Amino acid sequence: MKRNAFSSVALLIVLAFMGACNSDAWDELPSPIANFISQYFPFGELESYSEGDGYEIAKIKKGATLTFDSDYEWTDVNGNGAVLPQQFLYDKLPENLYRYLESVELQYSVYRVVRTSELITVDLLDTRITYNQKTGVISYPEGEGKTSSTISEEEN
């Protein structure tokens, strides 16, 4: 009898989780975006998915907004006030940028990452770091009215 009760409760929990997902939005996702979400935001519920002219946006309920280009490569991962997953940063940022964040103990303080063909911009709680993808130079502001500091790949 206990086994049947336990099985029933487990089944109800699984059904509740399955019903909590926005299956219509999930069904619309291209597989590279679905894989990205499954890998880096596995516990987030997909709130919405939309397509624009050359970009795709997936919104995680009470979580991140993810923007992808027409090749399904991420261009903007915005935690919307929550820090981004450590595994995403480790896997997707250039090694020397990630090592820099780690060296100043900021890898757990990243709220947004925006990537263009030239720059990667990393938003922290109260500052922004930019990484030039061509030169490997990391720049960050010193403070209001001051020039930015740069760290070359050799220094890092």
mmCIF file with all atom_site columns, C-alpha atoms in Angstrom:
data_model
loop_
_atom_site.group_PDB
_atom_site.id
_atom_site.type_symbol
_atom_site.label_atom_id
_atom_site.label_alt_id
_atom_site.label_comp_id
_atom_site.label_asym_id
_atom_site.label_entity_id
_atom_site.label_seq_id
_atom_site.pdbx_PDB_ins_code
_atom_site.Cartn_x
_atom_site.Cartn_y
_atom_site.Cartn_z
_atom_site.occupancy
_atom_site.B_iso_or_equiv
_atom_site.pdbx_formal_charge
_atom_site.auth_seq_id
_atom_site.auth_comp_id
_atom_site.auth_asym_id
_atom_site.auth_atom_id
_atom_site.pdbx_PDB_model_num
ATOM 1   C CA . MET A 1 1   ? 0.000  0.000  0.000   1.00 0.00 ? 1   MET A CA 1
ATOM 2   C CA . LYS A 1 2   ? 2.817  2.405  0.885   1.00 0.00 ? 2   LYS A CA 1
ATOM 3   C CA . ARG A 1 3   ? 4.503  1.683  -2.433  1.00 0.00 ? 3   ARG A CA 1
ATOM 4   C CA . ASN A 1 4   ? 1.337  2.639  -4.380  1.00 0.00 ? 4   ASN A CA 1
ATOM 5   C CA . ALA A 1 5   ? 0.925  5.838  -2.366  1.00 0.00 ? 5   ALA A CA 1
ATOM 6   C CA . PHE A 1 6   ? 4.572  6.767  -2.962  1.00 0.00 ? 6   PHE A CA 1
ATOM 7   C CA . SER A 1 7   ? 4.258  6.010  -6.691  1.00 0.00 ? 7   SER A CA 1
ATOM 8   C CA . SER A 1 8   ? 1.107  8.103  -6.938  1.00 0.00 ? 8   SER A CA 1
ATOM 9   C CA . VAL A 1 9   ? 2.714  11.076 -5.226  1.00 0.00 ? 9   VAL A CA 1
ATOM 10  C CA . ALA A 1 10  ? 5.819  10.794 -7.423  1.00 0.00 ? 10  ALA A CA 1
ATOM 11  C CA . LEU A 1 11  ? 3.667  10.636 -10.547 1.00 0.00 ? 11  LEU A CA 1
ATOM 12  C CA . LEU A 1 12  ? 1.703  13.728 -9.474  1.00 0.00 ? 12  LEU A CA 1
ATOM 13  C CA . ILE A 1 13  ? 4.928  15.656 -8.892  1.00 0.00 ? 13  ILE A CA 1
ATOM 14  C CA . VAL A 1 14  ? 6.270  14.721 -12.338 1.00 0.00 ? 14  VAL A CA 1
ATOM 15  C CA . LEU A 1 15  ? 2.990  15.716 -13.976 1.00 0.00 ? 15  LEU A CA 1
ATOM 16  C CA . ALA A 1 16  ? 2.963  19.016 -12.109 1.00 0.00 ? 16  ALA A CA 1
ATOM 17  C CA . PHE A 1 17  ? 6.460  19.848 -13.354 1.00 0.00 ? 17  PHE A CA 1
ATOM 18  C CA . MET A 1 18  ? 5.567  18.886 -16.897 1.00 0.00 ? 18  MET A CA 1
ATOM 19  C CA . GLY A 1 19  ? 2.432  20.991 -16.794 1.00 0.00 ? 19  GLY A CA 1
ATOM 20  C CA . ALA A 1 20  ? 4.356  23.962 -15.396 1.00 0.00 ? 20  ALA A CA 1
ATOM 21  C CA . CYS A 1 21  ? 6.392  24.303 -18.587 1.00 0.00 ? 21  CYS A CA 1
ATOM 22  C CA . ASN A 1 22  ? 5.091  26.536 -21.320 1.00 0.00 ? 22  ASN A CA 1
ATOM 23  C CA . SER A 1 23  ? 5.075  23.706 -23.840 1.00 0.00 ? 23  SER A CA 1
ATOM 24  C CA . ASP A 1 24  ? 3.841  25.888 -26.715 1.00 0.00 ? 24  ASP A CA 1
ATOM 25  C CA . ALA A 1 25  ? 6.848  28.209 -26.421 1.00 0.00 ? 25  ALA A CA 1
ATOM 26  C CA . TRP A 1 26  ? 9.177  25.254 -25.849 1.00 0.00 ? 26  TRP A CA 1
ATOM 27  C CA . ASP A 1 27  ? 7.867  23.515 -28.977 1.00 0.00 ? 27  ASP A CA 1
ATOM 28  C CA . GLU A 1 28  ? 8.658  26.624 -31.056 1.00 0.00 ? 28  GLU A CA 1
ATOM 29  C CA . LEU A 1 29  ? 12.313 26.732 -29.980 1.00 0.00 ? 29  LEU A CA 1
ATOM 30  C CA . PRO A 1 30  ? 14.950 25.781 -32.537 1.00 0.00 ? 30  PRO A CA 1
ATOM 31  C CA . SER A 1 31  ? 16.971 22.865 -31.174 1.00 0.00 ? 31  SER A CA 1
ATOM 32  C CA . PRO A 1 32  ? 20.255 24.846 -30.687 1.00 0.00 ? 32  PRO A CA 1
ATOM 33  C CA . ILE A 1 33  ? 18.417 27.315 -28.444 1.00 0.00 ? 33  ILE A CA 1
ATOM 34  C CA . ALA A 1 34  ? 16.584 24.525 -26.601 1.00 0.00 ? 34  ALA A CA 1
ATOM 35  C CA . ASN A 1 35  ? 19.933 22.797 -26.018 1.00 0.00 ? 35  ASN A CA 1
ATOM 36  C CA . PHE A 1 36  ? 21.497 26.044 -24.747 1.00 0.00 ? 36  PHE A CA 1
ATOM 37  C CA . ILE A 1 37  ? 18.646 26.560 -22.278 1.00 0.00 ? 37  ILE A CA 1
ATOM 38  C CA . SER A 1 38  ? 18.723 22.941 -21.155 1.00 0.00 ? 38  SER A CA 1
ATOM 39  C CA . GLN A 1 39  ? 22.459 23.110 -20.561 1.00 0.00 ? 39  GLN A CA 1
ATOM 40  C CA . TYR A 1 40  ? 22.774 26.481 -18.808 1.00 0.00 ? 40  TYR A CA 1
ATOM 41  C CA . PHE A 1 41  ? 19.293 27.126 -17.382 1.00 0.00 ? 41  PHE A CA 1
ATOM 42  C CA . PRO A 1 42  ? 17.984 23.598 -16.741 1.00 0.00 ? 42  PRO A CA 1
ATOM 43  C CA . PHE A 1 43  ? 15.648 24.524 -13.902 1.00 0.00 ? 43  PHE A CA 1
ATOM 44  C CA . GLY A 1 44  ? 14.154 27.602 -15.540 1.00 0.00 ? 44  GLY A CA 1
ATOM 45  C CA . GLU A 1 45  ? 10.679 27.572 -16.995 1.00 0.00 ? 45  GLU A CA 1
ATOM 46  C CA . LEU A 1 46  ? 10.439 29.026 -20.481 1.00 0.00 ? 46  LEU A CA 1
ATOM 47  C CA . GLU A 1 47  ? 8.095  32.001 -20.373 1.00 0.00 ? 47  GLU A CA 1
ATOM 48  C CA . SER A 1 48  ? 8.223  33.076 -24.003 1.00 0.00 ? 48  SER A CA 1
ATOM 49  C CA . TYR A 1 49  ? 10.016 32.779 -27.292 1.00 0.00 ? 49  TYR A CA 1
ATOM 50  C CA . SER A 1 50  ? 9.947  35.251 -30.163 1.00 0.00 ? 50  SER A CA 1
ATOM 51  C CA . GLU A 1 51  ? 11.682 35.831 -33.459 1.00 0.00 ? 51  GLU A CA 1
ATOM 52  C CA . GLY A 1 52  ? 12.691 39.132 -34.979 1.00 0.00 ? 52  GLY A CA 1
ATOM 53  C CA . ASP A 1 53  ? 14.604 40.263 -38.023 1.00 0.00 ? 53  ASP A CA 1
ATOM 54  C CA . GLY A 1 54  ? 17.850 38.318 -37.572 1.00 0.00 ? 54  GLY A CA 1
ATOM 55  C CA . TYR A 1 55  ? 17.470 37.543 -33.875 1.00 0.00 ? 55  TYR A CA 1
ATOM 56  C CA . GLU A 1 56  ? 15.621 35.203 -31.538 1.00 0.00 ? 56  GLU A CA 1
ATOM 57  C CA . ILE A 1 57  ? 14.698 35.901 -27.912 1.00 0.00 ? 57  ILE A CA 1
ATOM 58  C CA . ALA A 1 58  ? 13.911 33.352 -25.227 1.00 0.00 ? 58  ALA A CA 1
ATOM 59  C CA . LYS A 1 59  ? 12.705 34.528 -21.822 1.00 0.00 ? 59  LYS A CA 1
ATOM 60  C CA . ILE A 1 60  ? 13.043 32.337 -18.748 1.00 0.00 ? 60  ILE A CA 1
ATOM 61  C CA . LYS A 1 61  ? 10.245 32.923 -16.220 1.00 0.00 ? 61  LYS A CA 1
ATOM 62  C CA . LYS A 1 62  ? 11.586 35.013 -13.312 1.00 0.00 ? 62  LYS A CA 1
ATOM 63  C CA . GLY A 1 63  ? 15.033 34.690 -14.867 1.00 0.00 ? 63  GLY A CA 1
ATOM 64  C CA . ALA A 1 64  ? 17.251 35.427 -17.792 1.00 0.00 ? 64  ALA A CA 1
ATOM 65  C CA . THR A 1 65  ? 16.483 36.836 -21.208 1.00 0.00 ? 65  THR A CA 1
ATOM 66  C CA . LEU A 1 66  ? 18.545 35.179 -23.936 1.00 0.00 ? 66  LEU A CA 1
ATOM 67  C CA . THR A 1 67  ? 19.123 36.715 -27.357 1.00 0.00 ? 67  THR A CA 1
ATOM 68  C CA . PHE A 1 68  ? 20.523 34.717 -30.273 1.00 0.00 ? 68  PHE A CA 1
ATOM 69  C CA . ASP A 1 69  ? 21.530 35.729 -33.779 1.00 0.00 ? 69  ASP A CA 1
ATOM 70  C CA . SER A 1 70  ? 20.272 34.117 -36.980 1.00 0.00 ? 70  SER A CA 1
ATOM 71  C CA . ASP A 1 71  ? 22.904 31.359 -36.600 1.00 0.00 ? 71  ASP A CA 1
ATOM 72  C CA . TYR A 1 72  ? 21.544 30.573 -33.097 1.00 0.00 ? 72  TYR A CA 1
ATOM 73  C CA . GLU A 1 73  ? 24.697 31.902 -31.425 1.00 0.00 ? 73  GLU A CA 1
ATOM 74  C CA . TRP A 1 74  ? 24.110 33.820 -28.195 1.00 0.00 ? 74  TRP A CA 1
ATOM 75  C CA . THR A 1 75  ? 24.588 37.574 -28.417 1.00 0.00 ? 75  THR A CA 1
ATOM 76  C CA . ASP A 1 76  ? 23.080 38.725 -25.106 1.00 0.00 ? 76  ASP A CA 1
ATOM 77  C CA . VAL A 1 77  ? 22.506 36.799 -21.899 1.00 0.00 ? 77  VAL A CA 1
ATOM 78  C CA . ASN A 1 78  ? 20.834 39.061 -19.347 1.00 0.00 ? 78  ASN A CA 1
ATOM 79  C CA . GLY A 1 79  ? 20.159 37.644 -15.889 1.00 0.00 ? 79  GLY A CA 1
ATOM 80  C CA . ASN A 1 80  ? 17.619 40.418 -15.216 1.00 0.00 ? 80  ASN A CA 1
ATOM 81  C CA . GLY A 1 81  ? 19.002 40.979 -11.731 1.00 0.00 ? 81  GLY A CA 1
ATOM 82  C CA . ALA A 1 82  ? 20.232 37.436 -11.117 1.00 0.00 ? 82  ALA A CA 1
ATOM 83  C CA . VAL A 1 83  ? 23.823 36.307 -11.602 1.00 0.00 ? 83  VAL A CA 1
ATOM 84  C CA . LEU A 1 84  ? 24.562 34.196 -14.646 1.00 0.00 ? 84  LEU A CA 1
ATOM 85  C CA . PRO A 1 85  ? 25.415 30.518 -14.308 1.00 0.00 ? 85  PRO A CA 1
ATOM 86  C CA . GLN A 1 86  ? 29.075 29.851 -13.640 1.00 0.00 ? 86  GLN A CA 1
ATOM 87  C CA . GLN A 1 87  ? 29.139 27.048 -16.211 1.00 0.00 ? 87  GLN A CA 1
ATOM 88  C CA . PHE A 1 88  ? 27.920 29.406 -18.961 1.00 0.00 ? 88  PHE A CA 1
ATOM 89  C CA . LEU A 1 89  ? 30.737 31.853 -18.202 1.00 0.00 ? 89  LEU A CA 1
ATOM 90  C CA . TYR A 1 90  ? 33.346 29.111 -18.075 1.00 0.00 ? 90  TYR A CA 1
ATOM 91  C CA . ASP A 1 91  ? 32.195 27.515 -21.333 1.00 0.00 ? 91  ASP A CA 1
ATOM 92  C CA . LYS A 1 92  ? 31.358 30.592 -23.394 1.00 0.00 ? 92  LYS A CA 1
ATOM 93  C CA . LEU A 1 93  ? 33.777 33.359 -22.414 1.00 0.00 ? 93  LEU A CA 1
ATOM 94  C CA . PRO A 1 94  ? 37.296 33.484 -23.856 1.00 0.00 ? 94  PRO A CA 1
ATOM 95  C CA . GLU A 1 95  ? 39.698 31.720 -21.505 1.00 0.00 ? 95  GLU A CA 1
ATOM 96  C CA . ASN A 1 96  ? 41.745 34.799 -20.602 1.00 0.00 ? 96  ASN A CA 1
ATOM 97  C CA . LEU A 1 97  ? 38.605 36.842 -19.848 1.00 0.00 ? 97  LEU A CA 1
ATOM 98  C CA . TYR A 1 98  ? 37.261 34.097 -17.614 1.00 0.00 ? 98  TYR A CA 1
ATOM 99  C CA . ARG A 1 99  ? 40.681 33.766 -15.911 1.00 0.00 ? 99  ARG A CA 1
ATOM 100 C CA . TYR A 1 100 ? 40.678 37.513 -15.282 1.00 0.00 ? 100 TYR A CA 1
ATOM 101 C CA . LEU A 1 101 ? 37.213 37.370 -13.701 1.00 0.00 ? 101 LEU A CA 1
ATOM 102 C CA . GLU A 1 102 ? 38.396 34.468 -11.578 1.00 0.00 ? 102 GLU A CA 1
ATOM 103 C CA . SER A 1 103 ? 41.603 36.270 -10.543 1.00 0.00 ? 103 SER A CA 1
ATOM 104 C CA . VAL A 1 104 ? 39.618 39.219 -9.181  1.00 0.00 ? 104 VAL A CA 1
ATOM 105 C CA . GLU A 1 105 ? 36.956 36.879 -7.760  1.00 0.00 ? 105 GLU A CA 1
ATOM 106 C CA . LEU A 1 106 ? 34.132 38.227 -9.913  1.00 0.00 ? 106 LEU A CA 1
ATOM 107 C CA . GLN A 1 107 ? 33.097 35.079 -11.776 1.00 0.00 ? 107 GLN A CA 1
ATOM 108 C CA . TYR A 1 108 ? 30.100 34.740 -9.428  1.00 0.00 ? 108 TYR A CA 1
ATOM 109 C CA . SER A 1 109 ? 29.070 38.389 -9.858  1.00 0.00 ? 109 SER A CA 1
ATOM 110 C CA . VAL A 1 110 ? 28.212 38.583 -13.555 1.00 0.00 ? 110 VAL A CA 1
ATOM 111 C CA . TYR A 1 111 ? 24.679 39.777 -14.326 1.00 0.00 ? 111 TYR A CA 1
ATOM 112 C CA . ARG A 1 112 ? 24.857 40.205 -18.085 1.00 0.00 ? 112 ARG A CA 1
ATOM 113 C CA . VAL A 1 113 ? 27.132 39.372 -21.020 1.00 0.00 ? 113 VAL A CA 1
ATOM 114 C CA . VAL A 1 114 ? 26.754 40.950 -24.463 1.00 0.00 ? 114 VAL A CA 1
ATOM 115 C CA . ARG A 1 115 ? 28.791 39.718 -27.420 1.00 0.00 ? 115 ARG A CA 1
ATOM 116 C CA . THR A 1 116 ? 29.411 41.433 -30.744 1.00 0.00 ? 116 THR A CA 1
ATOM 117 C CA . SER A 1 117 ? 31.934 40.559 -33.408 1.00 0.00 ? 117 SER A CA 1
ATOM 118 C CA . GLU A 1 118 ? 34.451 42.918 -31.773 1.00 0.00 ? 118 GLU A CA 1
ATOM 119 C CA . LEU A 1 119 ? 33.649 43.129 -28.067 1.00 0.00 ? 119 LEU A CA 1
ATOM 120 C CA . ILE A 1 120 ? 32.339 41.125 -25.168 1.00 0.00 ? 120 ILE A CA 1
ATOM 121 C CA . THR A 1 121 ? 30.822 43.305 -22.470 1.00 0.00 ? 121 THR A CA 1
ATOM 122 C CA . VAL A 1 122 ? 30.460 41.875 -18.979 1.00 0.00 ? 122 VAL A CA 1
ATOM 123 C CA . ASP A 1 123 ? 28.130 43.692 -16.584 1.00 0.00 ? 123 ASP A CA 1
ATOM 124 C CA . LEU A 1 124 ? 28.799 43.320 -12.887 1.00 0.00 ? 124 LEU A CA 1
ATOM 125 C CA . LEU A 1 125 ? 26.874 44.810 -9.990  1.00 0.00 ? 125 LEU A CA 1
ATOM 126 C CA . ASP A 1 126 ? 28.427 48.269 -10.229 1.00 0.00 ? 126 ASP A CA 1
ATOM 127 C CA . THR A 1 127 ? 30.847 48.188 -13.139 1.00 0.00 ? 127 THR A CA 1
ATOM 128 C CA . ARG A 1 128 ? 31.335 46.946 -16.656 1.00 0.00 ? 128 ARG A CA 1
ATOM 129 C CA . ILE A 1 129 ? 34.277 45.101 -18.183 1.00 0.00 ? 129 ILE A CA 1
ATOM 130 C CA . THR A 1 130 ? 34.906 45.001 -21.916 1.00 0.00 ? 130 THR A CA 1
ATOM 131 C CA . TYR A 1 131 ? 37.005 42.477 -23.769 1.00 0.00 ? 131 TYR A CA 1
ATOM 132 C CA . ASN A 1 132 ? 38.294 43.192 -27.256 1.00 0.00 ? 132 ASN A CA 1
ATOM 133 C CA . GLN A 1 133 ? 38.065 39.891 -29.131 1.00 0.00 ? 133 GLN A CA 1
ATOM 134 C CA . LYS A 1 134 ? 40.681 40.909 -31.697 1.00 0.00 ? 134 LYS A CA 1
ATOM 135 C CA . THR A 1 135 ? 43.368 42.228 -29.350 1.00 0.00 ? 135 THR A CA 1
ATOM 136 C CA . GLY A 1 136 ? 42.574 40.308 -26.158 1.00 0.00 ? 136 GLY A CA 1
ATOM 137 C CA . VAL A 1 137 ? 42.609 43.567 -24.166 1.00 0.00 ? 137 VAL A CA 1
ATOM 138 C CA . ILE A 1 138 ? 40.376 43.759 -21.102 1.00 0.00 ? 138 ILE A CA 1
ATOM 139 C CA . SER A 1 139 ? 39.184 47.259 -20.145 1.00 0.00 ? 139 SER A CA 1
ATOM 140 C CA . TYR A 1 140 ? 37.282 48.494 -17.151 1.00 0.00 ? 140 TYR A CA 1
ATOM 141 C CA . PRO A 1 141 ? 36.385 51.913 -15.766 1.00 0.00 ? 141 PRO A CA 1
ATOM 142 C CA . GLU A 1 142 ? 38.402 53.366 -12.904 1.00 0.00 ? 142 GLU A CA 1
ATOM 143 C CA . GLY A 1 143 ? 35.533 55.509 -11.721 1.00 0.00 ? 143 GLY A CA 1
ATOM 144 C CA . GLU A 1 144 ? 33.482 58.503 -12.751 1.00 0.00 ? 144 GLU A CA 1
ATOM 145 C CA . GLY A 1 145 ? 35.391 60.957 -14.856 1.00 0.00 ? 145 GLY A CA 1
ATOM 146 C CA . LYS A 1 146 ? 38.518 58.802 -15.008 1.00 0.00 ? 146 LYS A CA 1
ATOM 147 C CA . THR A 1 147 ? 39.928 56.964 -17.958 1.00 0.00 ? 147 THR A CA 1
ATOM 148 C CA . SER A 1 148 ? 39.586 53.237 -18.227 1.00 0.00 ? 148 SER A CA 1
ATOM 149 C CA . SER A 1 149 ? 42.328 50.808 -17.342 1.00 0.00 ? 149 SER A CA 1
ATOM 150 C CA . THR A 1 150 ? 43.375 48.076 -19.689 1.00 0.00 ? 150 THR A CA 1
ATOM 151 C CA . ILE A 1 151 ? 44.891 44.691 -19.134 1.00 0.00 ? 151 ILE A CA 1
ATOM 152 C CA . SER A 1 152 ? 46.625 43.046 -22.026 1.00 0.00 ? 152 SER A CA 1
ATOM 153 C CA . GLU A 1 153 ? 46.735 39.303 -22.517 1.00 0.00 ? 153 GLU A CA 1
ATOM 154 C CA . GLU A 1 154 ? 50.380 39.266 -21.392 1.00 0.00 ? 154 GLU A CA 1
ATOM 155 C CA . GLU A 1 155 ? 49.508 40.879 -18.042 1.00 0.00 ? 155 GLU A CA 1
ATOM 156 C CA . ASN A 1 156 ? 46.635 38.511 -17.424 1.00 0.00 ? 156 ASN A CA 1
#
